[in-house]
Short mmCIF file of C-alpha atoms in Angstrom, two decimals:
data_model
loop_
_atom_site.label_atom_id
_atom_site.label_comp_id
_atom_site.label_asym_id
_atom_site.label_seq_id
_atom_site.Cartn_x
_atom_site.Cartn_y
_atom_site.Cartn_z
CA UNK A 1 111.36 13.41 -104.57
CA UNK A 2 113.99 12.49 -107.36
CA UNK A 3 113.40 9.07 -106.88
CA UNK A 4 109.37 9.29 -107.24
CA UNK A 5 109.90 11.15 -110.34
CA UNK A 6 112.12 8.31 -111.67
CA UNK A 7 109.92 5.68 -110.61
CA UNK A 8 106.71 7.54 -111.62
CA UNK A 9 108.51 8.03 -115.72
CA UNK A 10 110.11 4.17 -115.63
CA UNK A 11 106.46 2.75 -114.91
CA UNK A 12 105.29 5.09 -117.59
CA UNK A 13 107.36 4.02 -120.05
CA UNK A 14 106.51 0.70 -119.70
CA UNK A 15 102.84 1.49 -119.69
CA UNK A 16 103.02 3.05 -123.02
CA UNK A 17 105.26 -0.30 -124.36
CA UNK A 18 102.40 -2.28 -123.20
CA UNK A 19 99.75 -0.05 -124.55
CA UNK A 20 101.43 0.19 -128.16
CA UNK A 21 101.44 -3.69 -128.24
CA UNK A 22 98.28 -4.27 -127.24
CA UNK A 23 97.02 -1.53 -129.69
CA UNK A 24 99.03 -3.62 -132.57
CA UNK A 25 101.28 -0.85 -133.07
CA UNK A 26 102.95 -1.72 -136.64
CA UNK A 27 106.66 -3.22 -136.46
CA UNK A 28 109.53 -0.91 -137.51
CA UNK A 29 110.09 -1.07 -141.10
CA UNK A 30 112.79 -4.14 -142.42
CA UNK A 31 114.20 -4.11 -146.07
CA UNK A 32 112.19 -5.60 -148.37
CA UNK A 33 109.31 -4.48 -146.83
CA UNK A 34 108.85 -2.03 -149.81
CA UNK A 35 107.82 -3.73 -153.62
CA UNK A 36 107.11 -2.39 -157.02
CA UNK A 37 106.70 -2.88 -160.56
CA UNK A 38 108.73 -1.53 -163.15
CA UNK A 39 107.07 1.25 -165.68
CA UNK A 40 107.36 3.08 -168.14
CA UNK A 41 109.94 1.34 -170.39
CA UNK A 42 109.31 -0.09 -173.51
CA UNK A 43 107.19 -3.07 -173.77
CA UNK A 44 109.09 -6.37 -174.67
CA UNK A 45 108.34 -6.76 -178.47
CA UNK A 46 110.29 -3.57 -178.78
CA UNK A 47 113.39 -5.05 -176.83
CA UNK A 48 116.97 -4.50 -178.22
CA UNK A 49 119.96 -4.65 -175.89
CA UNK A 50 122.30 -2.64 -178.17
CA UNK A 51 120.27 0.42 -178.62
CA UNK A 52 119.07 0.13 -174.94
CA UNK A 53 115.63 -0.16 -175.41
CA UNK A 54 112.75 -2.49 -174.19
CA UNK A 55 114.23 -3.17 -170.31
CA UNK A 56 116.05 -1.09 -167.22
CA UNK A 57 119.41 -1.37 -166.16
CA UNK A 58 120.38 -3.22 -163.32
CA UNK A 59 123.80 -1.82 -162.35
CA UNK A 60 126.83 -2.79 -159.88
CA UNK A 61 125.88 0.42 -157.71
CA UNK A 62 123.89 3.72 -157.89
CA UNK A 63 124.37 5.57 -160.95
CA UNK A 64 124.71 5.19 -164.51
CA UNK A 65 128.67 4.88 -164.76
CA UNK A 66 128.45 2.01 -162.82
CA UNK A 67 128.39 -1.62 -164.87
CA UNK A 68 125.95 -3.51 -165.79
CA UNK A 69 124.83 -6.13 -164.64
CA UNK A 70 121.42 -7.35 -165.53
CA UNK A 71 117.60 -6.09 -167.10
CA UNK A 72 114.15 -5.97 -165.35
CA UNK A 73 111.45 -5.34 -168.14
CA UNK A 74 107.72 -3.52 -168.03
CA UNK A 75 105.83 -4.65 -165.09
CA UNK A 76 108.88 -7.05 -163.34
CA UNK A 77 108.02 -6.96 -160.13
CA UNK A 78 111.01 -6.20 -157.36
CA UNK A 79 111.77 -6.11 -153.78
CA UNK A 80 113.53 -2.61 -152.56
CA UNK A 81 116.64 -3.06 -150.27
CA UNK A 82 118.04 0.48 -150.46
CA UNK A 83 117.98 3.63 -152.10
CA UNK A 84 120.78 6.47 -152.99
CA UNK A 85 119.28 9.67 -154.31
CA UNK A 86 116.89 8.41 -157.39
CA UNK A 87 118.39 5.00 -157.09
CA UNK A 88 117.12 1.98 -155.67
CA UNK A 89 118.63 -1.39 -154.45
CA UNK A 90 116.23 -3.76 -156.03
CA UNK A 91 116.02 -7.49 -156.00
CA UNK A 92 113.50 -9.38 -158.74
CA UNK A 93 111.29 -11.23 -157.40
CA UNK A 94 108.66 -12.34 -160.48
CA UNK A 95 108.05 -11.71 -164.03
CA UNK A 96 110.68 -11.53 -166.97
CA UNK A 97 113.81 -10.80 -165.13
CA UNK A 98 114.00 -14.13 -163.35
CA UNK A 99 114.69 -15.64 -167.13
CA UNK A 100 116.49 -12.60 -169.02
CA UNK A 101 117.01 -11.60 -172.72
CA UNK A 102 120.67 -10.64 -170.76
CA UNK A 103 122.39 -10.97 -167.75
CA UNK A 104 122.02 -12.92 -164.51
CA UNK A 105 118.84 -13.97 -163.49
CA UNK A 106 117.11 -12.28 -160.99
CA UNK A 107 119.34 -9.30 -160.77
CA UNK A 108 120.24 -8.04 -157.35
CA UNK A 109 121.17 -4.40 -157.70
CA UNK A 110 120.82 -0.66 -158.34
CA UNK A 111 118.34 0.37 -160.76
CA UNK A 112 117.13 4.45 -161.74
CA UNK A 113 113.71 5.28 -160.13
CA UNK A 114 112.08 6.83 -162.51
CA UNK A 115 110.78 3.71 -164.07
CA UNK A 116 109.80 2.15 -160.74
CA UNK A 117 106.41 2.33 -159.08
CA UNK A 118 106.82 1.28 -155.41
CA UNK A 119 104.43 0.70 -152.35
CA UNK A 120 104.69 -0.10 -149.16
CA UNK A 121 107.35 0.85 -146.46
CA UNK A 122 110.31 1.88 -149.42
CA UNK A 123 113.88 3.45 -148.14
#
């Protein structure tokens, strides 16, 4: 009887497989798979660096003691990678931040969620 019961749940499993793929069952989520566009900051004739206005921190890891490292500005779009409480992992992909007022170019990094609007599958 064990061995029915084994044999019955094995071809059932692979039943449902097959059924899930044929159905086009959606792929488990990868990173990246989750964009956005950054809000909410000050638009970019307002921009100054010193007082920390017109763009959003990119920083070295999740919070704001770590360092700085580059700016995305209103409606930058990004690619999410990761996310740490209110803090997101976020790659540019388009607008401003590939040519910044400061910093690296297309910043790679951790950036406050408030002033991100994401869709998608996001961490």
């Amino acid at each position: 009887m064990r061995t029915f019961v084994t044999s019955v749940l094995k071809k059932s499993s692979v039943a449902a497989i097959v059924l899930m793929s044929a159905l086009g069952a959606a792929a488990p989520a990868q990173a990246g798979d989750c964009t956005g566009y950054v809000v909410g900051v000050r638009p970019l004739n307002q921009y100054d660096h010193t007082a920390g206005r017109g763009f959003l921190s990119v920083r070295t890891g999740p919070g704001g003691s770590y360092q700085q490292i580059g700016e995305l500005y209103l409606g930058d779009e990004f690619a999410v990678w990761d996310r740490r409480g209110n803090w997101y992992l976020v790659q540019c992909m388009a607008g401003r931040c590939t040519q910044p007022y400061w910093g690296q170019p297309s910043p790679n990094g951790w950036a406050y969620g408030n002033y991100l609007s994401m869709g998608g599958v996001c961490p």
